[in-house]
PDB file of C-alpha atoms in Angstrom:
ATOM      1  CA  UNK A   1      -3.577   0.844  14.248  1.00 41.00           C
ATOM      2  CA  UNK A   2      -5.106  -2.543  13.590  1.00 40.00           C
ATOM      3  CA  UNK A   3      -2.941  -4.790  11.471  1.00 38.00           C
ATOM      4  CA  UNK A   4      -4.671  -6.473   8.568  1.00 37.00           C
ATOM      5  CA  UNK A   5      -3.997 -10.175   8.108  1.00 39.00           C
ATOM      6  CA  UNK A   6      -3.899 -10.938   4.406  1.00 39.00           C
ATOM      7  CA  UNK A   7      -3.758 -14.719   4.525  1.00 42.00           C
ATOM      8  CA  UNK A   8      -5.461 -16.706   7.268  1.00 43.00           C
ATOM      9  CA  UNK A   9      -4.088 -20.228   6.910  1.00 45.00           C
ATOM     10  CA  UNK A  10      -6.509 -23.107   7.508  1.00 47.00           C
ATOM     11  CA  UNK A  11      -5.314 -26.707   7.456  1.00 48.00           C
ATOM     12  CA  UNK A  12      -7.974 -29.070   6.188  1.00 52.00           C
ATOM     13  CA  UNK A  13      -6.213 -32.000   7.742  1.00 46.00           C
ATOM     14  CA  UNK A  14      -2.732 -33.169   8.537  1.00 41.00           C
ATOM     15  CA  UNK A  15      -2.873 -35.872   5.898  1.00 41.00           C
ATOM     16  CA  UNK A  16      -4.803 -36.404   2.668  1.00 45.00           C
ATOM     17  CA  UNK A  17      -4.133 -40.074   1.760  1.00 43.00           C
ATOM     18  CA  UNK A  18      -5.163 -42.214  -1.167  1.00 41.00           C
ATOM     19  CA  UNK A  19      -7.327 -44.523   0.873  1.00 36.00           C
ATOM     20  CA  UNK A  20      -9.247 -42.040   3.036  1.00 33.00           C
ATOM     21  CA  UNK A  21     -11.655 -39.179   2.573  1.00 34.00           C
ATOM     22  CA  UNK A  22     -10.973 -35.845   4.261  1.00 37.00           C
ATOM     23  CA  UNK A  23     -12.169 -36.146   7.844  1.00 37.00           C
ATOM     24  CA  UNK A  24     -11.920 -34.280  11.158  1.00 38.00           C
ATOM     25  CA  UNK A  25     -11.164 -30.968   9.429  1.00 49.00           C
ATOM     26  CA  UNK A  26     -12.717 -27.528   9.207  1.00 66.00           C
ATOM     27  CA  UNK A  27     -16.101 -27.334   7.540  1.00 82.00           C
ATOM     28  CA  UNK A  28     -16.164 -23.585   6.870  1.00 85.00           C
ATOM     29  CA  UNK A  29     -14.079 -20.543   5.939  1.00 91.00           C
ATOM     30  CA  UNK A  30     -14.853 -17.027   7.178  1.00 90.00           C
ATOM     31  CA  UNK A  31     -14.048 -14.050   4.927  1.00 90.00           C
ATOM     32  CA  UNK A  32     -13.809 -10.371   5.883  1.00 86.00           C
ATOM     33  CA  UNK A  33     -13.153  -9.011   2.377  1.00 84.00           C
ATOM     34  CA  UNK A  34      -9.620 -10.463   2.546  1.00 84.00           C
ATOM     35  CA  UNK A  35      -8.091 -13.404   0.647  1.00 87.00           C
ATOM     36  CA  UNK A  36      -7.942 -16.649   2.615  1.00 89.00           C
ATOM     37  CA  UNK A  37      -5.281 -19.281   2.056  1.00 89.00           C
ATOM     38  CA  UNK A  38      -6.416 -22.883   2.644  1.00 89.00           C
ATOM     39  CA  UNK A  39      -3.701 -25.547   2.866  1.00 87.00           C
ATOM     40  CA  UNK A  40      -3.468 -29.308   3.223  1.00 86.00           C
ATOM     41  CA  UNK A  41      -1.088 -32.185   2.529  1.00 87.00           C
ATOM     42  CA  UNK A  42      -1.477 -35.067   0.109  1.00 88.00           C
ATOM     43  CA  UNK A  43       0.595 -38.198   0.666  1.00 88.00           C
ATOM     44  CA  UNK A  44       0.945 -41.219  -1.559  1.00 89.00           C
ATOM     45  CA  UNK A  45       1.029 -44.342   0.624  1.00 88.00           C
ATOM     46  CA  UNK A  46      -0.200 -46.713  -2.090  1.00 84.00           C
ATOM     47  CA  UNK A  47       3.187 -48.308  -2.719  1.00 86.00           C
ATOM     48  CA  UNK A  48       3.251 -47.122  -6.354  1.00 89.00           C
ATOM     49  CA  UNK A  49       3.711 -43.873  -8.281  1.00 91.00           C
ATOM     50  CA  UNK A  50       0.342 -42.164  -8.697  1.00 91.00           C
ATOM     51  CA  UNK A  51      -1.053 -39.304 -10.781  1.00 92.00           C
ATOM     52  CA  UNK A  52      -2.316 -36.349  -8.725  1.00 93.00           C
ATOM     53  CA  UNK A  53      -5.159 -33.998  -9.673  1.00 92.00           C
ATOM     54  CA  UNK A  54      -6.805 -31.324  -7.505  1.00 92.00           C
ATOM     55  CA  UNK A  55     -10.075 -29.689  -8.535  1.00 92.00           C
ATOM     56  CA  UNK A  56     -11.814 -26.778  -6.823  1.00 94.00           C
ATOM     57  CA  UNK A  57     -15.478 -25.947  -7.340  1.00 95.00           C
ATOM     58  CA  UNK A  58     -15.885 -22.456  -5.900  1.00 95.00           C
ATOM     59  CA  UNK A  59     -18.304 -19.496  -6.318  1.00 95.00           C
ATOM     60  CA  UNK A  60     -15.346 -17.071  -6.093  1.00 94.00           C
ATOM     61  CA  UNK A  61     -11.988 -16.784  -7.831  1.00 93.00           C
ATOM     62  CA  UNK A  62      -9.043 -18.794  -6.507  1.00 94.00           C
ATOM     63  CA  UNK A  63      -5.412 -19.652  -7.193  1.00 92.00           C
ATOM     64  CA  UNK A  64      -4.005 -23.162  -6.808  1.00 91.00           C
ATOM     65  CA  UNK A  65      -0.339 -23.247  -5.772  1.00 85.00           C
ATOM     66  CA  UNK A  66       2.216 -25.967  -5.099  1.00 70.00           C
ATOM     67  CA  UNK A  67       0.365 -28.652  -7.052  1.00 72.00           C
ATOM     68  CA  UNK A  68       2.325 -31.578  -8.481  1.00 84.00           C
ATOM     69  CA  UNK A  69       0.914 -33.816 -11.198  1.00 89.00           C
ATOM     70  CA  UNK A  70       2.655 -36.995  -9.997  1.00 91.00           C
ATOM     71  CA  UNK A  71       3.559 -38.325  -6.547  1.00 90.00           C
ATOM     72  CA  UNK A  72       6.183 -41.018  -6.073  1.00 91.00           C
ATOM     73  CA  UNK A  73       5.568 -43.833  -3.604  1.00 90.00           C
ATOM     74  CA  UNK A  74       5.776 -42.386  -0.060  1.00 88.00           C
ATOM     75  CA  UNK A  75       5.970 -38.788  -1.328  1.00 89.00           C
ATOM     76  CA  UNK A  76       3.988 -36.004   0.361  1.00 88.00           C
ATOM     77  CA  UNK A  77       3.173 -32.551  -1.057  1.00 89.00           C
ATOM     78  CA  UNK A  78       1.542 -29.387   0.261  1.00 89.00           C
ATOM     79  CA  UNK A  79      -1.475 -28.014  -1.628  1.00 89.00           C
ATOM     80  CA  UNK A  80      -2.359 -24.335  -1.173  1.00 91.00           C
ATOM     81  CA  UNK A  81      -5.537 -22.693  -2.436  1.00 92.00           C
ATOM     82  CA  UNK A  82      -6.025 -18.928  -2.138  1.00 91.00           C
ATOM     83  CA  UNK A  83      -9.637 -17.711  -2.358  1.00 93.00           C
ATOM     84  CA  UNK A  84     -10.493 -14.113  -3.299  1.00 91.00           C
ATOM     85  CA  UNK A  85     -13.842 -12.860  -1.895  1.00 90.00           C
ATOM     86  CA  UNK A  86     -16.204 -10.401  -3.601  1.00 87.00           C
ATOM     87  CA  UNK A  87     -17.946  -7.430  -1.998  1.00 85.00           C
ATOM     88  CA  UNK A  88     -21.302  -8.535  -3.422  1.00 90.00           C
ATOM     89  CA  UNK A  89     -21.053 -11.732  -1.369  1.00 92.00           C
ATOM     90  CA  UNK A  90     -21.052  -9.866   1.983  1.00 90.00           C
ATOM     91  CA  UNK A  91     -23.610 -11.228   4.492  1.00 92.00           C
ATOM     92  CA  UNK A  92     -24.150 -14.436   2.548  1.00 94.00           C
ATOM     93  CA  UNK A  93     -23.122 -18.108   2.768  1.00 95.00           C
ATOM     94  CA  UNK A  94     -21.933 -20.234  -0.157  1.00 95.00           C
ATOM     95  CA  UNK A  95     -20.542 -23.743  -0.584  1.00 94.00           C
ATOM     96  CA  UNK A  96     -17.334 -24.918  -2.234  1.00 95.00           C
ATOM     97  CA  UNK A  97     -15.995 -28.408  -2.948  1.00 94.00           C
ATOM     98  CA  UNK A  98     -12.396 -29.601  -3.052  1.00 93.00           C
ATOM     99  CA  UNK A  99     -11.713 -32.831  -4.916  1.00 93.00           C
ATOM    100  CA  UNK A 100      -8.407 -34.718  -4.821  1.00 92.00           C
ATOM    101  CA  UNK A 101      -7.695 -37.597  -7.197  1.00 92.00           C
ATOM    102  CA  UNK A 102      -4.630 -39.700  -6.466  1.00 91.00           C
ATOM    103  CA  UNK A 103      -4.481 -42.576  -8.892  1.00 91.00           C
ATOM    104  CA  UNK A 104      -7.961 -44.111  -8.818  1.00 90.00           C
ATOM    105  CA  UNK A 105      -8.758 -42.900  -5.315  1.00 90.00           C
ATOM    106  CA  UNK A 106     -10.945 -39.791  -4.903  1.00 91.00           C
ATOM    107  CA  UNK A 107     -11.340 -37.633  -1.781  1.00 89.00           C
ATOM    108  CA  UNK A 108     -13.851 -34.777  -1.517  1.00 89.00           C
ATOM    109  CA  UNK A 109     -14.471 -32.098   1.067  1.00 89.00           C
ATOM    110  CA  UNK A 110     -17.418 -29.694   1.276  1.00 91.00           C
ATOM    111  CA  UNK A 111     -16.494 -26.249   2.605  1.00 92.00           C
ATOM    112  CA  UNK A 112     -19.018 -23.649   3.753  1.00 94.00           C
ATOM    113  CA  UNK A 113     -17.944 -20.076   2.923  1.00 94.00           C
ATOM    114  CA  UNK A 114     -19.222 -17.279   5.162  1.00 93.00           C
ATOM    115  CA  UNK A 115     -18.777 -13.702   3.935  1.00 94.00           C
ATOM    116  CA  UNK A 116     -18.760 -10.648   6.244  1.00 90.00           C
ATOM    117  CA  UNK A 117     -17.893  -6.977   5.948  1.00 86.00           C
ATOM    118  CA  UNK A 118     -14.342  -6.013   6.835  1.00 83.00           C
ATOM    119  CA  UNK A 119     -13.945  -4.658  10.388  1.00 83.00           C
ATOM    120  CA  UNK A 120     -10.572  -2.979   9.828  1.00 84.00           C
ATOM    121  CA  UNK A 121      -8.960  -0.712   7.245  1.00 87.00           C
ATOM    122  CA  UNK A 122      -7.567  -2.607   4.222  1.00 88.00           C
ATOM    123  CA  UNK A 123      -4.570  -0.244   4.074  1.00 92.00           C
ATOM    124  CA  UNK A 124      -1.738   0.083   6.590  1.00 93.00           C
ATOM    125  CA  UNK A 125      -0.321   3.613   7.016  1.00 95.00           C
ATOM    126  CA  UNK A 126       2.703   5.376   8.461  1.00 95.00           C
ATOM    127  CA  UNK A 127       3.500   9.097   8.313  1.00 95.00           C
ATOM    128  CA  UNK A 128       6.449  11.451   8.747  1.00 94.00           C
ATOM    129  CA  UNK A 129       7.376  15.044   7.978  1.00 93.00           C
ATOM    130  CA  UNK A 130       9.499  15.779   4.924  1.00 91.00           C
ATOM    131  CA  UNK A 131      10.304  19.507   5.243  1.00 89.00           C
ATOM    132  CA  UNK A 132       7.119  21.245   4.065  1.00 91.00           C
ATOM    133  CA  UNK A 133       5.268  18.031   3.206  1.00 93.00           C
ATOM    134  CA  UNK A 134       3.787  15.018   4.944  1.00 94.00           C
ATOM    135  CA  UNK A 135       4.970  11.678   3.565  1.00 95.00           C
ATOM    136  CA  UNK A 136       2.384   8.908   3.848  1.00 95.00           C
ATOM    137  CA  UNK A 137       3.514   5.325   3.285  1.00 95.00           C
ATOM    138  CA  UNK A 138       0.513   3.145   2.406  1.00 94.00           C
ATOM    139  CA  UNK A 139       0.332  -0.641   1.971  1.00 94.00           C
ATOM    140  CA  UNK A 140      -2.832  -2.090   0.458  1.00 92.00           C
ATOM    141  CA  UNK A 141      -3.275  -5.518   2.049  1.00 86.00           C
ATOM    142  CA  UNK A 142      -6.475  -6.269   0.137  1.00 82.00           C
ATOM    143  CA  UNK A 143      -7.057  -7.908  -3.230  1.00 77.00           C
ATOM    144  CA  UNK A 144      -8.821  -4.875  -4.752  1.00 82.00           C
ATOM    145  CA  UNK A 145      -7.887  -1.264  -5.538  1.00 88.00           C
ATOM    146  CA  UNK A 146      -8.618   1.046  -2.599  1.00 89.00           C
ATOM    147  CA  UNK A 147      -8.981   4.826  -2.164  1.00 92.00           C
ATOM    148  CA  UNK A 148      -8.166   6.918   0.898  1.00 94.00           C
ATOM    149  CA  UNK A 149      -8.362  10.592   1.878  1.00 95.00           C
ATOM    150  CA  UNK A 150      -6.120  12.700   4.114  1.00 95.00           C
ATOM    151  CA  UNK A 151      -8.503  14.675   6.359  1.00 93.00           C
ATOM    152  CA  UNK A 152      -6.035  16.737   8.405  1.00 93.00           C
ATOM    153  CA  UNK A 153      -4.641  16.646  11.949  1.00 94.00           C
ATOM    154  CA  UNK A 154      -6.540  15.207  14.898  1.00 93.00           C
ATOM    155  CA  UNK A 155      -5.472  17.687  17.602  1.00 94.00           C
ATOM    156  CA  UNK A 156      -5.563  21.500  17.492  1.00 92.00           C
ATOM    157  CA  UNK A 157      -2.342  22.705  15.937  1.00 91.00           C
ATOM    158  CA  UNK A 158      -0.458  25.551  14.260  1.00 91.00           C
ATOM    159  CA  UNK A 159       0.153  23.136  11.408  1.00 93.00           C
ATOM    160  CA  UNK A 160      -2.167  22.546   8.471  1.00 93.00           C
ATOM    161  CA  UNK A 161      -2.215  19.660   5.992  1.00 93.00           C
ATOM    162  CA  UNK A 162      -3.775  19.955   2.538  1.00 91.00           C
ATOM    163  CA  UNK A 163      -6.712  17.562   2.154  1.00 92.00           C
ATOM    164  CA  UNK A 164      -6.089  15.165  -0.706  1.00 91.00           C
ATOM    165  CA  UNK A 165      -7.383  11.848  -2.030  1.00 93.00           C
ATOM    166  CA  UNK A 166      -5.273   9.000  -3.388  1.00 94.00           C
ATOM    167  CA  UNK A 167      -5.767   5.484  -4.750  1.00 93.00           C
ATOM    168  CA  UNK A 168      -3.763   2.314  -4.280  1.00 92.00           C
ATOM    169  CA  UNK A 169      -3.769  -0.833  -6.412  1.00 92.00           C
ATOM    170  CA  UNK A 170      -4.333  -4.267  -4.868  1.00 87.00           C
ATOM    171  CA  UNK A 171      -1.278  -5.368  -2.871  1.00 87.00           C
ATOM    172  CA  UNK A 172       0.575  -2.133  -3.725  1.00 92.00           C
ATOM    173  CA  UNK A 173       2.945  -0.266  -1.402  1.00 94.00           C
ATOM    174  CA  UNK A 174       3.521   3.375  -2.270  1.00 94.00           C
ATOM    175  CA  UNK A 175       4.504   6.775  -0.824  1.00 95.00           C
ATOM    176  CA  UNK A 176       2.177   9.775  -1.106  1.00 95.00           C
ATOM    177  CA  UNK A 177       2.768  13.452  -0.277  1.00 94.00           C
ATOM    178  CA  UNK A 178       0.558  16.294   0.939  1.00 93.00           C
ATOM    179  CA  UNK A 179       1.663  19.903   1.461  1.00 93.00           C
ATOM    180  CA  UNK A 180       2.237  21.033   5.037  1.00 92.00           C
ATOM    181  CA  UNK A 181       2.365  24.560   6.485  1.00 92.00           C
ATOM    182  CA  UNK A 182       2.840  25.953   9.989  1.00 91.00           C
ATOM    183  CA  UNK A 183       5.430  26.086  12.740  1.00 90.00           C
ATOM    184  CA  UNK A 184       6.299  24.684  16.129  1.00 90.00           C
ATOM    185  CA  UNK A 185       7.365  21.318  17.489  1.00 92.00           C
ATOM    186  CA  UNK A 186       4.662  18.835  18.443  1.00 93.00           C
ATOM    187  CA  UNK A 187       3.381  15.273  18.249  1.00 94.00           C
ATOM    188  CA  UNK A 188       0.042  14.820  16.533  1.00 94.00           C
ATOM    189  CA  UNK A 189      -2.016  12.375  14.462  1.00 96.00           C
ATOM    190  CA  UNK A 190      -2.816  12.466  10.744  1.00 95.00           C
ATOM    191  CA  UNK A 191      -6.461  11.516  10.153  1.00 95.00           C
ATOM    192  CA  UNK A 192      -7.011   9.279   7.121  1.00 95.00           C
ATOM    193  CA  UNK A 193     -10.377   8.026   5.863  1.00 94.00           C
ATOM    194  CA  UNK A 194     -10.160   4.633   4.129  1.00 92.00           C
ATOM    195  CA  UNK A 195     -13.047   2.351   3.184  1.00 86.00           C
ATOM    196  CA  UNK A 196     -15.262   3.849   5.908  1.00 86.00           C
ATOM    197  CA  UNK A 197     -12.586   3.596   8.626  1.00 89.00           C
ATOM    198  CA  UNK A 198     -10.856   6.651  10.124  1.00 92.00           C
ATOM    199  CA  UNK A 199      -7.225   5.886  10.890  1.00 93.00           C
ATOM    200  CA  UNK A 200      -5.104   7.962  13.295  1.00 94.00           C
ATOM    201  CA  UNK A 201      -1.447   7.919  12.201  1.00 94.00           C
ATOM    202  CA  UNK A 202       1.134   9.264  14.648  1.00 95.00           C
ATOM    203  CA  UNK A 203       3.419  11.987  13.288  1.00 94.00           C
ATOM    204  CA  UNK A 204       6.074  14.284  14.773  1.00 94.00           C
ATOM    205  CA  UNK A 205       6.141  17.843  13.426  1.00 94.00           C
ATOM    206  CA  UNK A 206       9.067  20.241  13.696  1.00 92.00           C
ATOM    207  CA  UNK A 207       9.853  23.708  12.364  1.00 88.00           C
ATOM    208  CA  UNK A 208      12.479  23.379   9.648  1.00 73.00           C
ATOM    209  CA  UNK A 209      15.878  24.958  10.368  1.00 62.00           C
ATOM    210  CA  UNK A 210      17.085  27.147   7.483  1.00 51.00           C
ATOM    211  CA  UNK A 211      20.774  27.093   6.627  1.00 46.00           C
ATOM    212  CA  UNK A 212      21.309  30.645   5.376  1.00 42.00           C
ATOM    213  CA  UNK A 213      24.779  29.732   4.047  1.00 47.00           C
ATOM    214  CA  UNK A 214      23.093  27.691   1.326  1.00 43.00           C
ATOM    215  CA  UNK A 215      20.702  30.436   0.247  1.00 43.00           C
ATOM    216  CA  UNK A 216      21.676  31.556  -3.273  1.00 48.00           C
ATOM    217  CA  UNK A 217      19.116  34.231  -4.008  1.00 47.00           C
ATOM    218  CA  UNK A 218      16.120  31.960  -4.528  1.00 45.00           C
ATOM    219  CA  UNK A 219      13.724  31.982  -1.608  1.00 45.00           C
ATOM    220  CA  UNK A 220      10.641  29.908  -0.908  1.00 46.00           C
ATOM    221  CA  UNK A 221       9.434  31.519   2.306  1.00 47.00           C
ATOM    222  CA  UNK A 222       5.935  32.944   2.028  1.00 48.00           C
ATOM    223  CA  UNK A 223       6.317  33.713  -1.676  1.00 50.00           C
ATOM    224  CA  UNK A 224       9.382  35.903  -1.077  1.00 50.00           C
ATOM    225  CA  UNK A 225      11.094  34.354  -4.065  1.00 49.00           C
ATOM    226  CA  UNK A 226       8.366  35.628  -6.376  1.00 51.00           C
ATOM    227  CA  UNK A 227       8.836  39.152  -4.994  1.00 49.00           C
ATOM    228  CA  UNK A 228      12.633  39.179  -5.229  1.00 51.00           C
ATOM    229  CA  UNK A 229      12.829  37.745  -8.737  1.00 58.00           C
ATOM    230  CA  UNK A 230      11.577  40.904 -10.552  1.00 61.00           C
ATOM    231  CA  UNK A 231      13.718  43.034  -8.198  1.00 63.00           C
ATOM    232  CA  UNK A 232      16.816  41.104  -9.247  1.00 67.00           C
ATOM    233  CA  UNK A 233      15.947  41.621 -12.912  1.00 70.00           C
ATOM    234  CA  UNK A 234      15.556  45.355 -12.298  1.00 71.00           C
ATOM    235  CA  UNK A 235      18.943  45.544 -10.567  1.00 76.00           C
ATOM    236  CA  UNK A 236      20.583  43.782 -13.502  1.00 78.00           C
ATOM    237  CA  UNK A 237      19.085  46.302 -15.948  1.00 80.00           C
ATOM    238  CA  UNK A 238      20.255  49.267 -13.807  1.00 83.00           C
ATOM    239  CA  UNK A 239      23.744  47.784 -13.561  1.00 78.00           C
ATOM    240  CA  UNK A 240      23.881  47.364 -17.349  1.00 77.00           C
ATOM    241  CA  UNK A 241      22.829  51.015 -17.907  1.00 76.00           C
ATOM    242  CA  UNK A 242      25.441  52.282 -15.437  1.00 79.00           C
ATOM    243  CA  UNK A 243      28.086  50.161 -17.146  1.00 76.00           C
ATOM    244  CA  UNK A 244      27.206  51.666 -20.534  1.00 81.00           C
ATOM    245  CA  UNK A 245      27.352  55.212 -19.084  1.00 74.00           C
ATOM    246  CA  UNK A 246      30.714  54.487 -17.481  1.00 72.00           C
ATOM    247  CA  UNK A 247      32.176  53.101 -20.727  1.00 77.00           C
ATOM    248  CA  UNK A 248      30.840  56.111 -22.666  1.00 76.00           C
ATOM    249  CA  UNK A 249      32.434  58.599 -20.270  1.00 74.00           C
ATOM    250  CA  UNK A 250      35.673  56.629 -20.224  1.00 68.00           C
ATOM    251  CA  UNK A 251      35.847  56.694 -24.050  1.00 68.00           C
ATOM    252  CA  UNK A 252      35.206  60.462 -24.112  1.00 69.00           C
ATOM    253  CA  UNK A 253      37.958  61.065 -21.528  1.00 69.00           C
ATOM    254  CA  UNK A 254      40.432  59.072 -23.640  1.00 65.00           C
ATOM    255  CA  UNK A 255      39.603  61.110 -26.738  1.00 64.00           C
ATOM    256  CA  UNK A 256      40.078  64.342 -24.772  1.00 64.00           C
ATOM    257  CA  UNK A 257      43.508  63.266 -23.599  1.00 59.00           C
ATOM    258  CA  UNK A 258      44.535  62.403 -27.184  1.00 56.00           C
ATOM    259  CA  UNK A 259      43.763  66.009 -28.274  1.00 54.00           C
TER     260      UNK A 259
END
């Protein structure tokens, strides 16, 4: 399965100094419906303590991390900006501007943003058998809530999986379960439809071994428990009636001996 890369790191330049504009750096960012993390350094080589301010003018939401408000003389800091694309921007190009003020010096960089449709599933999956269920572990690597559907098994099999749909919040990792029925030992693939992509998740299926020593009268094989439950109740009633008859006869016999 393709692995989704959540944060593609782009370095604007190796140094963002007080006396130079941003040069010889990337002029564009490419999005595939995934957040992109853009990073660069700012260094104060002015010889004095300077105030630091970073502004971002962007058509999409962003988070600014690692920003300091003051840089001592000779100090360097890493600035990280995470951009979050929107589906409505797919197949379009927009511009963003990054502005850095260090003391009285100002540096600006124009960034072209190119938006494309995702070419891989936004959710990473793994699957394994848990007795009579399939356990699906799903990790949403995207910045939006995502739905997926379990379609069944890829190859012909004696096993059947119940088709079910689930949803996953942005960045969430969670386990999901779908009922499983059948028998035999085999290796197969669980088919999962997610955001238009069909994922094939390897799974190993085995017939469960029943430990009859642990069976206590409650059965779950083919509805047998539902059949035996009323039978057990009937046996209890018959046993109670026989006990009453026995006690009655025993009392009568005692009275006869007393006479």
